[in-house]
CSV table of C-alpha atoms in Angstrom, one decimal:
chain,number,residue,atom,x,y,z
A,75,UNK,CA,107.7,295.5,45.5
A,76,UNK,CA,108.8,293.1,43.1
A,77,UNK,CA,106.1,290.8,41.6
A,78,UNK,CA,107.5,287.4,42.2
A,79,UNK,CA,104.9,285.6,44.4
A,80,UNK,CA,103.1,283.0,42.0
A,81,UNK,CA,100.0,282.8,44.1
A,82,UNK,CA,98.7,284.9,47.4
A,83,UNK,CA,96.5,284.3,50.3
A,84,UNK,CA,94.8,287.0,52.5
A,85,UNK,CA,93.3,286.2,55.6
A,86,UNK,CA,95.7,283.9,58.1
A,87,UNK,CA,93.3,282.3,60.9
A,88,UNK,CA,93.9,278.8,60.5
A,89,UNK,CA,92.6,277.4,57.2
A,90,UNK,CA,94.1,280.6,55.3
A,91,UNK,CA,97.5,280.2,57.2
A,92,UNK,CA,97.8,276.0,56.7
A,93,UNK,CA,96.4,276.8,53.0
A,94,UNK,CA,99.4,279.1,52.7
A,95,UNK,CA,101.6,276.8,53.9
A,96,UNK,CA,100.5,273.9,51.8
A,97,UNK,CA,101.4,276.1,48.8
A,98,UNK,CA,104.6,276.8,49.9
A,99,UNK,CA,105.7,273.0,51.0
A,100,UNK,CA,104.7,272.5,47.0
A,101,UNK,CA,107.2,274.9,46.1
A,102,UNK,CA,105.3,278.1,45.1
A,103,UNK,CA,106.4,281.3,46.4
A,104,UNK,CA,103.3,283.0,48.4
A,105,UNK,CA,102.3,286.3,49.1
A,106,UNK,CA,100.8,286.4,52.5
A,107,UNK,CA,98.6,289.6,54.2
A,108,UNK,CA,96.2,289.5,56.8
A,109,UNK,CA,94.1,292.7,58.0
A,110,UNK,CA,96.3,292.3,61.4
A,111,UNK,CA,99.8,292.5,60.3
A,112,UNK,CA,100.6,290.5,63.6
A,113,UNK,CA,99.2,287.3,62.2
A,114,UNK,CA,101.6,287.6,59.2
A,115,UNK,CA,104.5,287.8,61.3
A,116,UNK,CA,103.4,284.9,63.8
A,117,UNK,CA,102.6,282.9,59.8
A,118,UNK,CA,106.8,283.8,58.8
A,119,UNK,CA,108.1,283.4,62.5
A,120,UNK,CA,106.6,280.0,63.3
A,121,UNK,CA,106.5,278.5,59.8
A,122,UNK,CA,108.8,280.3,57.4
A,123,UNK,CA,111.1,277.3,57.0
A,124,UNK,CA,108.0,275.5,55.2
A,125,UNK,CA,108.9,277.4,51.7
A,126,UNK,CA,108.8,281.2,50.1
A,127,UNK,CA,106.3,283.5,51.8
A,128,UNK,CA,106.4,287.4,50.9
A,129,UNK,CA,104.5,289.3,53.6
A,130,UNK,CA,103.0,292.4,53.1
A,131,UNK,CA,101.3,294.9,55.4
A,132,UNK,CA,99.2,296.8,52.9
A,133,UNK,CA,96.8,295.6,50.6
A,134,UNK,CA,98.7,297.5,47.8
A,135,UNK,CA,102.3,295.7,48.7
A,136,UNK,CA,100.3,292.5,48.8
A,137,UNK,CA,99.0,292.8,45.2
A,138,UNK,CA,101.9,294.2,43.9
A,139,UNK,CA,103.9,291.5,45.1
A,140,UNK,CA,102.2,288.5,42.9
A,141,UNK,CA,103.1,288.0,39.1
A,142,UNK,CA,100.1,288.6,36.7
A,143,UNK,CA,97.9,287.2,35.9
A,144,UNK,CA,97.3,287.5,39.8
A,145,UNK,CA,95.9,284.7,41.6
A,146,UNK,CA,94.5,285.6,45.1
A,147,UNK,CA,92.9,283.4,47.4
A,148,UNK,CA,90.6,285.0,50.0
A,149,UNK,CA,90.2,283.1,53.7
A,150,UNK,CA,88.3,285.1,55.6
A,151,UNK,CA,84.4,284.9,57.6
A,152,UNK,CA,81.9,284.3,54.3
A,153,UNK,CA,79.5,287.2,54.2
A,154,UNK,CA,80.0,291.0,54.4
A,155,UNK,CA,83.6,290.3,55.4
A,156,UNK,CA,84.3,288.8,52.0
A,157,UNK,CA,82.8,291.5,50.3
A,158,UNK,CA,84.8,293.9,52.0
A,159,UNK,CA,88.0,292.4,51.2
A,160,UNK,CA,86.9,292.1,47.4
A,161,UNK,CA,86.5,295.9,47.2
A,162,UNK,CA,89.7,296.4,49.0
A,163,UNK,CA,91.5,294.4,46.0
A,164,UNK,CA,89.6,295.6,43.1
A,165,UNK,CA,91.3,299.2,42.8
A,166,UNK,CA,94.6,297.4,42.9
A,167,UNK,CA,93.8,294.6,40.2
A,168,UNK,CA,94.0,294.6,36.6
A,169,UNK,CA,92.1,293.0,33.8
A,170,UNK,CA,92.4,289.0,33.8
A,171,UNK,CA,93.6,289.0,37.5
A,172,UNK,CA,92.1,285.7,39.7
A,173,UNK,CA,90.2,286.3,42.8
A,174,UNK,CA,89.6,283.1,44.5
A,175,UNK,CA,86.9,282.9,47.6
A,176,UNK,CA,87.9,279.9,49.7
A,177,UNK,CA,85.6,280.5,52.3
A,178,UNK,CA,81.9,278.7,52.7
A,179,UNK,CA,80.0,281.4,51.0
A,180,UNK,CA,76.5,281.1,50.2
A,181,UNK,CA,76.5,280.1,46.3
A,182,UNK,CA,74.0,283.2,45.4
A,183,UNK,CA,76.7,285.4,46.7
A,184,UNK,CA,79.1,283.6,44.3
A,185,UNK,CA,77.0,284.3,41.6
A,186,UNK,CA,76.8,287.7,42.4
A,187,UNK,CA,80.3,288.4,43.4
A,188,UNK,CA,81.1,286.9,40.0
A,189,UNK,CA,79.0,288.8,38.0
A,190,UNK,CA,80.4,292.0,39.4
A,191,UNK,CA,84.1,291.2,38.9
A,192,UNK,CA,83.3,289.9,35.4
A,193,UNK,CA,81.8,293.3,34.4
A,194,UNK,CA,85.5,294.4,35.5
A,195,UNK,CA,87.3,292.4,33.6
A,196,UNK,CA,88.5,290.4,36.4
A,197,UNK,CA,87.9,286.1,37.3
A,198,UNK,CA,85.8,285.4,40.3
A,199,UNK,CA,86.0,281.9,41.7
A,200,UNK,CA,84.1,280.4,44.5
A,201,UNK,CA,86.3,277.7,45.7
A,202,UNK,CA,84.8,274.9,48.2
A,203,UNK,CA,87.8,273.5,50.4
A,204,UNK,CA,86.9,270.6,52.8
A,205,UNK,CA,89.3,268.9,55.0
A,206,UNK,CA,89.3,271.1,57.8
A,207,UNK,CA,92.9,272.6,59.3
A,208,UNK,CA,94.5,269.3,58.6
A,209,UNK,CA,93.1,269.0,54.9
A,210,UNK,CA,94.5,272.7,54.4
A,211,UNK,CA,97.7,271.8,55.4
A,212,UNK,CA,98.2,268.3,53.9
A,213,UNK,CA,96.2,268.0,50.9
A,214,UNK,CA,92.2,269.1,50.9
A,215,UNK,CA,89.1,268.2,48.6
A,216,UNK,CA,88.9,271.5,46.5
A,217,UNK,CA,85.8,272.4,44.4
A,218,UNK,CA,86.5,275.6,42.2
A,219,UNK,CA,84.0,277.0,40.1
A,220,UNK,CA,83.9,280.4,38.1
A,221,UNK,CA,85.0,280.9,34.7
A,222,UNK,CA,86.5,278.1,33.2
A,223,UNK,CA,89.3,279.9,31.5
A,224,UNK,CA,90.6,280.8,34.9
A,225,UNK,CA,91.3,277.1,35.5
A,226,UNK,CA,93.9,277.1,32.8
A,227,UNK,CA,96.2,278.9,35.2
A,228,UNK,CA,94.7,277.9,38.3
A,229,UNK,CA,94.0,274.5,38.1
A,230,UNK,CA,97.5,273.1,37.9
A,231,UNK,CA,98.0,274.7,41.3
A,232,UNK,CA,95.1,273.7,43.2
A,233,UNK,CA,95.6,270.1,42.0
A,234,UNK,CA,99.4,270.2,43.0
A,235,UNK,CA,98.3,271.2,46.8
A,236,UNK,CA,95.0,268.7,46.9
A,237,UNK,CA,94.9,265.4,48.0
A,238,UNK,CA,95.5,262.4,45.7
A,239,UNK,CA,93.8,259.2,45.6
A,240,UNK,CA,95.5,256.4,43.4
A,241,UNK,CA,97.5,259.5,41.8
A,242,UNK,CA,94.4,261.1,41.2
A,243,UNK,CA,93.9,265.2,42.5
A,244,UNK,CA,91.1,265.4,44.4
A,245,UNK,CA,90.3,268.7,42.6
A,246,UNK,CA,88.7,269.5,39.5
A,247,UNK,CA,86.7,272.5,37.9
A,248,UNK,CA,82.9,272.0,38.9
A,249,UNK,CA,81.2,274.6,36.7
A,250,UNK,CA,80.4,278.2,36.1
A,251,UNK,CA,79.9,281.0,38.7
A,252,UNK,CA,78.5,279.5,41.9
A,253,UNK,CA,78.7,275.9,41.1
A,254,UNK,CA,81.9,274.9,43.3
A,255,UNK,CA,80.4,276.5,46.7
A,256,UNK,CA,76.9,275.0,45.9
A,257,UNK,CA,78.9,271.2,45.2
A,258,UNK,CA,80.8,272.3,48.7
A,259,UNK,CA,77.3,273.2,50.7
A,260,UNK,CA,75.5,269.8,49.2
A,261,UNK,CA,79.2,267.9,50.3
A,262,UNK,CA,78.2,269.7,54.0
A,263,UNK,CA,74.6,268.6,54.0
A,264,UNK,CA,75.6,264.8,53.4
A,265,UNK,CA,78.1,265.7,56.2
A,266,UNK,CA,75.4,266.4,58.6
A,267,UNK,CA,73.5,263.6,57.4
A,268,UNK,CA,76.5,260.9,57.7
A,269,UNK,CA,77.4,262.4,61.3
A,270,UNK,CA,73.9,262.0,62.3
A,271,UNK,CA,73.6,258.7,61.3
A,272,UNK,CA,76.7,257.7,62.8
A,273,UNK,CA,75.5,259.3,66.2
A,274,UNK,CA,72.1,257.3,65.8
A,275,UNK,CA,74.1,254.2,65.2
A,276,UNK,CA,76.2,254.7,68.5
A,277,UNK,CA,72.8,255.5,70.5
A,278,UNK,CA,71.4,252.3,69.1
A,279,UNK,CA,74.5,250.2,70.3
A,280,UNK,CA,74.5,252.0,73.4
A,281,UNK,CA,70.6,251.3,74.2
A,282,UNK,CA,70.4,247.7,72.8
A,283,UNK,CA,73.5,246.5,74.2
A,284,UNK,CA,74.2,248.4,77.2
A,285,UNK,CA,77.5,249.0,75.9
A,286,UNK,CA,80.1,251.2,77.4
A,287,UNK,CA,81.4,254.1,74.8
A,288,UNK,CA,84.8,252.3,74.6
A,289,UNK,CA,83.2,249.2,73.5
A,290,UNK,CA,81.2,250.5,70.7
A,291,UNK,CA,84.3,252.4,69.8
A,292,UNK,CA,86.0,248.9,69.0
A,293,UNK,CA,82.9,247.9,67.2
A,294,UNK,CA,83.2,251.0,65.0
A,295,UNK,CA,86.9,250.4,64.9
A,296,UNK,CA,86.1,246.9,63.1
A,297,UNK,CA,83.4,248.8,60.7
A,298,UNK,CA,86.2,250.6,59.5
A,299,UNK,CA,87.9,247.8,57.9
A,300,UNK,CA,85.2,247.0,55.6
A,301,UNK,CA,82.5,248.5,53.3
A,302,UNK,CA,81.9,251.4,55.6
A,303,UNK,CA,86.0,252.5,55.7
A,304,UNK,CA,85.6,256.5,56.1
A,305,UNK,CA,87.2,259.5,57.7
A,306,UNK,CA,84.0,259.8,59.9
A,307,UNK,CA,83.9,256.1,61.0
A,308,UNK,CA,87.4,256.4,61.8
A,309,UNK,CA,87.6,259.2,64.1
A,310,UNK,CA,84.0,258.2,66.0
A,311,UNK,CA,86.3,255.0,66.5
A,312,UNK,CA,88.9,257.4,68.0
A,313,UNK,CA,86.5,259.7,69.8
A,314,UNK,CA,84.4,256.8,71.6
A,315,UNK,CA,87.9,255.4,73.1
A,316,UNK,CA,89.0,258.9,74.4
A,317,UNK,CA,88.9,259.3,78.3
A,318,UNK,CA,88.3,262.6,79.8
A,319,UNK,CA,91.6,263.5,81.8
A,320,UNK,CA,89.2,265.3,84.5
A,321,UNK,CA,86.7,262.9,85.4
A,322,UNK,CA,88.1,259.4,84.2
A,323,UNK,CA,84.6,259.0,82.3
A,324,UNK,CA,84.3,258.4,78.6
A,325,UNK,CA,85.1,261.7,77.0
A,326,UNK,CA,81.2,261.4,74.8
A,327,UNK,CA,79.9,261.5,78.2
A,328,UNK,CA,80.8,264.4,79.6
A,329,UNK,CA,80.3,266.5,76.5
A,330,UNK,CA,77.1,268.3,76.4
A,331,UNK,CA,74.4,266.7,73.8
A,332,UNK,CA,73.7,270.1,72.0
A,333,UNK,CA,75.0,270.2,68.6
A,334,UNK,CA,75.5,273.3,67.0
A,335,UNK,CA,76.0,274.5,63.4
A,336,UNK,CA,77.3,276.8,60.8
A,337,UNK,CA,74.9,277.4,58.5
A,338,UNK,CA,75.6,275.5,55.5
A,339,UNK,CA,73.2,272.1,56.4
A,340,UNK,CA,70.2,275.1,56.7
A,341,UNK,CA,71.2,276.1,53.2
A,342,UNK,CA,71.2,272.9,51.6
A,343,UNK,CA,67.8,271.9,53.0
A,344,UNK,CA,66.7,275.5,52.1
A,345,UNK,CA,67.9,275.2,48.3
A,346,UNK,CA,66.2,271.4,48.2
A,347,UNK,CA,63.0,272.8,49.4
A,348,UNK,CA,63.3,275.3,46.3
A,349,UNK,CA,64.3,272.9,43.7
A,350,UNK,CA,61.7,270.6,44.8
A,351,UNK,CA,64.2,267.8,45.9
A,352,UNK,CA,63.8,265.6,48.9
A,353,UNK,CA,66.7,265.1,50.9
A,354,UNK,CA,64.9,263.7,53.9
A,355,UNK,CA,67.8,262.4,55.9
A,356,UNK,CA,69.9,265.8,55.4
A,357,UNK,CA,66.8,267.6,56.5
A,358,UNK,CA,66.4,265.2,59.5
A,359,UNK,CA,69.9,265.6,60.6
A,360,UNK,CA,69.8,269.5,60.4
A,361,UNK,CA,66.6,269.1,62.3
A,362,UNK,CA,68.1,267.0,65.2
A,363,UNK,CA,70.9,269.4,65.5
A,364,UNK,CA,68.1,272.1,66.2
A,365,UNK,CA,66.2,269.6,68.5
A,366,UNK,CA,69.1,269.0,70.6
A,367,UNK,CA,69.0,273.0,71.0
A,368,UNK,CA,65.9,273.2,71.9
A,369,UNK,CA,66.3,273.1,75.6
A,370,UNK,CA,63.2,274.4,76.8
A,371,UNK,CA,61.2,272.5,75.1
A,372,UNK,CA,63.3,269.3,76.0
A,373,UNK,CA,63.0,270.0,79.6
A,374,UNK,CA,59.3,270.2,79.1
A,375,UNK,CA,59.0,267.2,77.3
A,376,UNK,CA,60.8,264.9,80.3
A,377,UNK,CA,58.7,266.1,82.6
A,378,UNK,CA,55.6,265.8,81.1
A,379,UNK,CA,55.5,263.2,77.9
A,380,UNK,CA,55.0,259.5,78.9
A,381,UNK,CA,57.3,257.3,76.9
A,382,UNK,CA,55.2,253.8,76.9
A,383,UNK,CA,58.7,252.3,75.5
A,384,UNK,CA,59.8,248.6,75.5
A,385,UNK,CA,62.8,247.5,77.8
A,386,UNK,CA,65.4,246.5,74.7
A,387,UNK,CA,66.3,242.8,75.2
A,388,UNK,CA,69.1,241.5,72.6
A,389,UNK,CA,69.4,238.1,72.1
A,390,UNK,CA,71.9,237.8,69.8
A,391,UNK,CA,74.7,240.2,70.3
A,392,UNK,CA,76.5,239.9,67.3
A,393,UNK,CA,73.5,239.6,64.8
A,394,UNK,CA,72.4,243.2,66.2
A,395,UNK,CA,75.4,244.9,65.7
A,396,UNK,CA,75.2,243.7,62.0
A,397,UNK,CA,71.9,244.6,61.8
A,398,UNK,CA,72.7,248.1,62.8
A,399,UNK,CA,75.7,248.0,60.5
A,400,UNK,CA,73.5,247.2,57.3
A,401,UNK,CA,71.3,250.0,58.3
A,402,UNK,CA,73.6,252.7,58.9
A,403,UNK,CA,75.4,251.7,55.3
A,404,UNK,CA,71.9,251.8,53.2
A,405,UNK,CA,70.8,255.0,55.2
A,406,UNK,CA,74.5,256.3,54.4
A,407,UNK,CA,73.9,255.5,50.6
A,408,UNK,CA,70.4,257.1,51.0
A,409,UNK,CA,72.0,260.6,51.9
A,410,UNK,CA,74.4,260.7,49.3
A,411,UNK,CA,71.9,259.8,46.6
A,412,UNK,CA,69.7,262.6,47.7
A,413,UNK,CA,72.7,264.7,47.6
A,414,UNK,CA,73.7,263.8,44.0
A,415,UNK,CA,69.7,264.2,43.2
A,416,UNK,CA,70.4,267.9,44.8
A,417,UNK,CA,73.5,268.7,42.5
A,418,UNK,CA,71.8,267.5,39.3
A,419,UNK,CA,68.5,269.5,39.8
A,420,UNK,CA,70.9,272.8,40.8
A,421,UNK,CA,73.1,271.6,37.4
A,422,UNK,CA,69.8,271.8,35.3
A,423,UNK,CA,68.5,274.9,37.1
A,424,UNK,CA,71.4,277.2,36.8
A,425,UNK,CA,73.1,275.3,33.6
A,426,UNK,CA,76.1,274.2,35.5
A,427,UNK,CA,76.5,270.9,33.6
A,428,UNK,CA,78.1,269.4,36.7
A,429,UNK,CA,79.6,265.9,36.4
A,430,UNK,CA,78.6,264.1,39.2
A,431,UNK,CA,80.8,261.1,39.0
A,432,UNK,CA,83.7,264.1,38.8
A,433,UNK,CA,82.4,265.2,42.3
A,434,UNK,CA,82.3,261.7,43.4
A,435,UNK,CA,86.3,261.3,42.5
A,436,UNK,CA,87.1,264.4,44.1
A,437,UNK,CA,85.4,263.6,47.5
A,438,UNK,CA,87.6,260.0,47.9
A,439,UNK,CA,90.1,261.9,49.6
A,440,UNK,CA,91.2,265.1,51.8
A,441,UNK,CA,87.4,265.8,52.7
A,442,UNK,CA,85.4,265.5,56.0
A,443,UNK,CA,82.9,262.8,53.7
A,444,UNK,CA,85.8,260.7,52.2
A,445,UNK,CA,84.7,256.9,52.2
A,446,UNK,CA,85.7,253.9,50.3
A,447,UNK,CA,82.2,253.7,48.9
A,448,UNK,CA,83.0,256.7,46.6
A,449,UNK,CA,84.8,254.8,44.5
A,450,UNK,CA,81.6,252.8,43.8
A,451,UNK,CA,79.5,256.0,43.2
A,452,UNK,CA,82.0,257.1,40.6
A,453,UNK,CA,82.0,253.7,38.7
A,454,UNK,CA,78.2,254.2,38.8
A,455,UNK,CA,78.6,257.5,36.9
A,456,UNK,CA,80.7,256.3,34.7
A,457,UNK,CA,78.3,253.6,33.7
A,458,UNK,CA,75.5,255.9,33.4
A,459,UNK,CA,76.5,259.7,33.5
A,460,UNK,CA,72.7,260.4,33.4
A,461,UNK,CA,71.6,258.1,36.4
A,462,UNK,CA,68.3,259.0,37.5
A,463,UNK,CA,68.6,257.7,41.0
A,464,UNK,CA,72.0,256.7,42.5
A,465,UNK,CA,70.4,253.8,44.9
A,466,UNK,CA,68.8,252.4,41.3
A,467,UNK,CA,72.6,251.5,40.4
A,468,UNK,CA,72.8,247.7,40.2
A,469,UNK,CA,75.5,247.5,42.5
A,470,UNK,CA,73.7,249.8,45.1
A,471,UNK,CA,70.6,248.4,44.4
A,472,UNK,CA,72.0,245.3,45.5
A,473,UNK,CA,74.0,246.2,48.6
A,474,UNK,CA,70.6,248.1,49.7
A,475,UNK,CA,68.6,245.1,49.0
A,476,UNK,CA,71.0,242.8,50.9
A,477,UNK,CA,70.2,245.0,54.1
A,478,UNK,CA,66.8,246.2,53.7
A,479,UNK,CA,65.4,243.1,56.4
A,480,UNK,CA,67.9,244.5,58.8
A,481,UNK,CA,67.2,248.3,58.1
A,482,UNK,CA,63.2,247.3,58.9
A,483,UNK,CA,64.0,245.4,61.9
A,484,UNK,CA,66.3,248.5,63.3
A,485,UNK,CA,63.7,251.1,62.7
A,486,UNK,CA,61.0,248.9,64.3
A,487,UNK,CA,62.8,248.0,67.2
A,488,UNK,CA,64.0,252.0,68.0
A,489,UNK,CA,60.7,252.7,67.8
A,490,UNK,CA,59.1,250.3,70.1
A,491,UNK,CA,61.9,250.9,72.7
A,492,UNK,CA,61.7,254.8,72.2
A,493,UNK,CA,65.2,255.7,70.7
A,494,UNK,CA,65.0,258.1,68.6
A,495,UNK,CA,66.5,257.4,64.9
A,496,UNK,CA,65.1,260.3,62.8
A,497,UNK,CA,67.8,259.8,59.8
A,498,UNK,CA,67.4,256.2,59.9
A,499,UNK,CA,63.9,256.0,59.8
A,500,UNK,CA,63.5,259.1,57.5
A,501,UNK,CA,66.0,257.0,55.1
A,502,UNK,CA,64.0,254.1,55.1
A,503,UNK,CA,60.8,256.0,54.3
A,504,UNK,CA,62.5,257.8,51.9
A,505,UNK,CA,63.3,253.9,50.0
A,506,UNK,CA,60.0,252.7,50.4
A,507,UNK,CA,58.4,256.0,48.9
A,508,UNK,CA,60.8,256.1,45.9
A,509,UNK,CA,60.1,252.5,44.9
A,510,UNK,CA,56.4,252.6,45.9
A,511,UNK,CA,53.9,251.7,43.0
A,512,UNK,CA,51.8,254.1,43.8
A,513,UNK,CA,51.2,256.7,46.5
A,514,UNK,CA,48.7,258.6,48.5
A,515,UNK,CA,49.8,261.7,46.2
A,516,UNK,CA,46.5,260.9,44.6
A,517,UNK,CA,44.2,261.7,47.7
A,518,UNK,CA,46.6,265.1,48.0
A,519,UNK,CA,45.7,266.0,44.5
A,520,UNK,CA,42.1,265.2,44.6
A,521,UNK,CA,42.1,267.2,48.4
A,522,UNK,CA,43.6,270.1,46.4
A,523,UNK,CA,41.2,270.4,44.0
A,524,UNK,CA,37.9,270.1,46.2
A,525,UNK,CA,39.3,273.0,48.3
A,526,UNK,CA,40.9,275.2,45.9
A,527,UNK,CA,40.0,274.1,42.4
A,528,UNK,CA,43.8,273.0,42.0
A,529,UNK,CA,42.9,270.4,39.4
A,530,UNK,CA,44.5,267.1,38.8
A,531,UNK,CA,45.7,264.6,36.3
A,532,UNK,CA,44.0,261.4,35.6
A,533,UNK,CA,45.9,257.9,35.1
A,534,UNK,CA,43.8,256.9,31.9
A,535,UNK,CA,43.8,259.7,29.8
A,536,UNK,CA,45.7,263.1,29.0
A,537,UNK,CA,44.8,266.3,30.1
A,538,UNK,CA,43.9,268.5,33.3
A,539,UNK,CA,40.6,268.0,35.0
A,540,UNK,CA,38.7,269.6,37.9
A,541,UNK,CA,35.7,268.2,39.7
A,542,UNK,CA,32.7,270.5,40.6
A,543,UNK,CA,32.7,269.5,44.1
A,544,UNK,CA,30.3,272.1,45.5
A,545,UNK,CA,28.1,271.5,42.2
A,546,UNK,CA,26.7,268.5,40.6
A,547,UNK,CA,30.2,266.6,40.7
A,548,UNK,CA,30.7,266.4,37.3
A,549,UNK,CA,34.3,266.8,35.7
A,550,UNK,CA,35.1,269.5,33.3
A,551,UNK,CA,38.4,269.7,31.7
A,552,UNK,CA,40.8,272.2,32.6
C-alpha cells in the first residue's frame, strides 16, 4: 500500500469518526482503521465525500499507508484498550513516528507510555480533546503534551482542525509527557464544578420562585447575554425549555435525578489531595454526583430525617434572581481559580512548565467549559504569569467583591430553607478561608502536638517546637 496519508486515526467510534472527518474536511488525506472493519466501511459509505480517506483492514496496511514520520491518533477506550492498540502498532512503526492518544487517559498512564515509547525511539503524545462529538467534527479545544519536537510536525495539523477564537487556534503544546492529559483532567474537574453550580442555581430558582423549568430556562437565556455567557449556560437554557414528547412535561422533570460520571472528576480530586491543593468546589461537585446515586441512603434519609426548614418567601423576584446570578458567577470563578492552582502545583511537581494563560486561551472555544470570562483569565495571567491566586487579580477581586453580599445571602437563605448548595457554600467557605487573617489551624497544630508530638511553629520566632504536654509542659526546640 502506498504511503500517502498525512495522518491516521484508529478507533472509529463517534469521537474517532468525527475527528477523522475533521482532518479530511481540512484537506488532509486520512488513513482510517478500526478493529471491526465494518465501522471503517460505514465511515467511508456515510461520509466519504468529506475528503480523502485511505481505509485499511489490517494494522500493517494502516501503518504502511501513512507518510513518515507517521502521525497516528488512537481514539479508543482509556486503559487496557489503549495499551493493546499501542502494542499492536509498535512492531510496524519506525524511529521518529508519533503515536497520539486522544482519549481521556489518566495522566500517570500517559507518563508511563511516553517513557516506554521514547525508549523505542518513538514519540508519544497524550492529547486532551474537549468539545464532545460536535467539537471533534467542527473544531475542538486540543491539549497535546509529550515531546516538544513532535509538535513541530503535529502542531500545525492540530491547530488547523481546532476551534478558533478571534483567529487564534484553541490548541497549543501544553508540556512534556503527561501534561496534556493532566490539563484535560483538570478541565473536566472544572466542568464538574461548573455543571453542579448551574444545577444548584436552577434548584434555587425553582424553590425560591416556584418557577417552571421553562421560566427558569428564560432566566438562563438572559444570563447568557452577559458575564455568564458560556456553552454550559446556553445549553442549560435550551434543556430547561425542552418538553418531553411522551408526557408533555418539562423534560428535566422526567429525568432521573441520579448523575453519573466517568472518572475524570474523581481523578482530579484524588490528585488534588496528593498535591495538597484545595479544590473544594470541584470536590463537592464530584461528591454531589456520588450523593445523587446513593439511593438506599437517600431513601432512608427521606423516611427518617427532619428538615426543620422554613418556607421561602421571596419579596423581590428580580432582586433574588440577580442574587443567584452574582453568587453563581462568584462560585464559578472560585472553581476556575482552584483548577488553575492545581495546574500550577502539578506543573511545579512534574517540571512541566505549563503556561496557565495559554490554557485559558485554548479553552475559549471548542471545549465544554468555553466561556466569555476566559478572555479575562487569559488577560490576568498575561499581567502576571506567576499570579498566586486567580481571584486575587484586581479584575476578579473586584467582580467577586461586588457579588459577595448576594453570595452570602443566597447561601444563608438556602441553608435556612433546606435547599442543598454544596458547591455554592463550599466555594464561599473557601473564599472566606483563603482571605482570613488567621485560621483555626493553629488549634489543630496544638492538638497534633498534644497527642502525637508532631511539633508546631510560632508566630513570634523562628524554629519548630514541642510542648511536654504529659510532663511539666515546658517547651523544647524540636
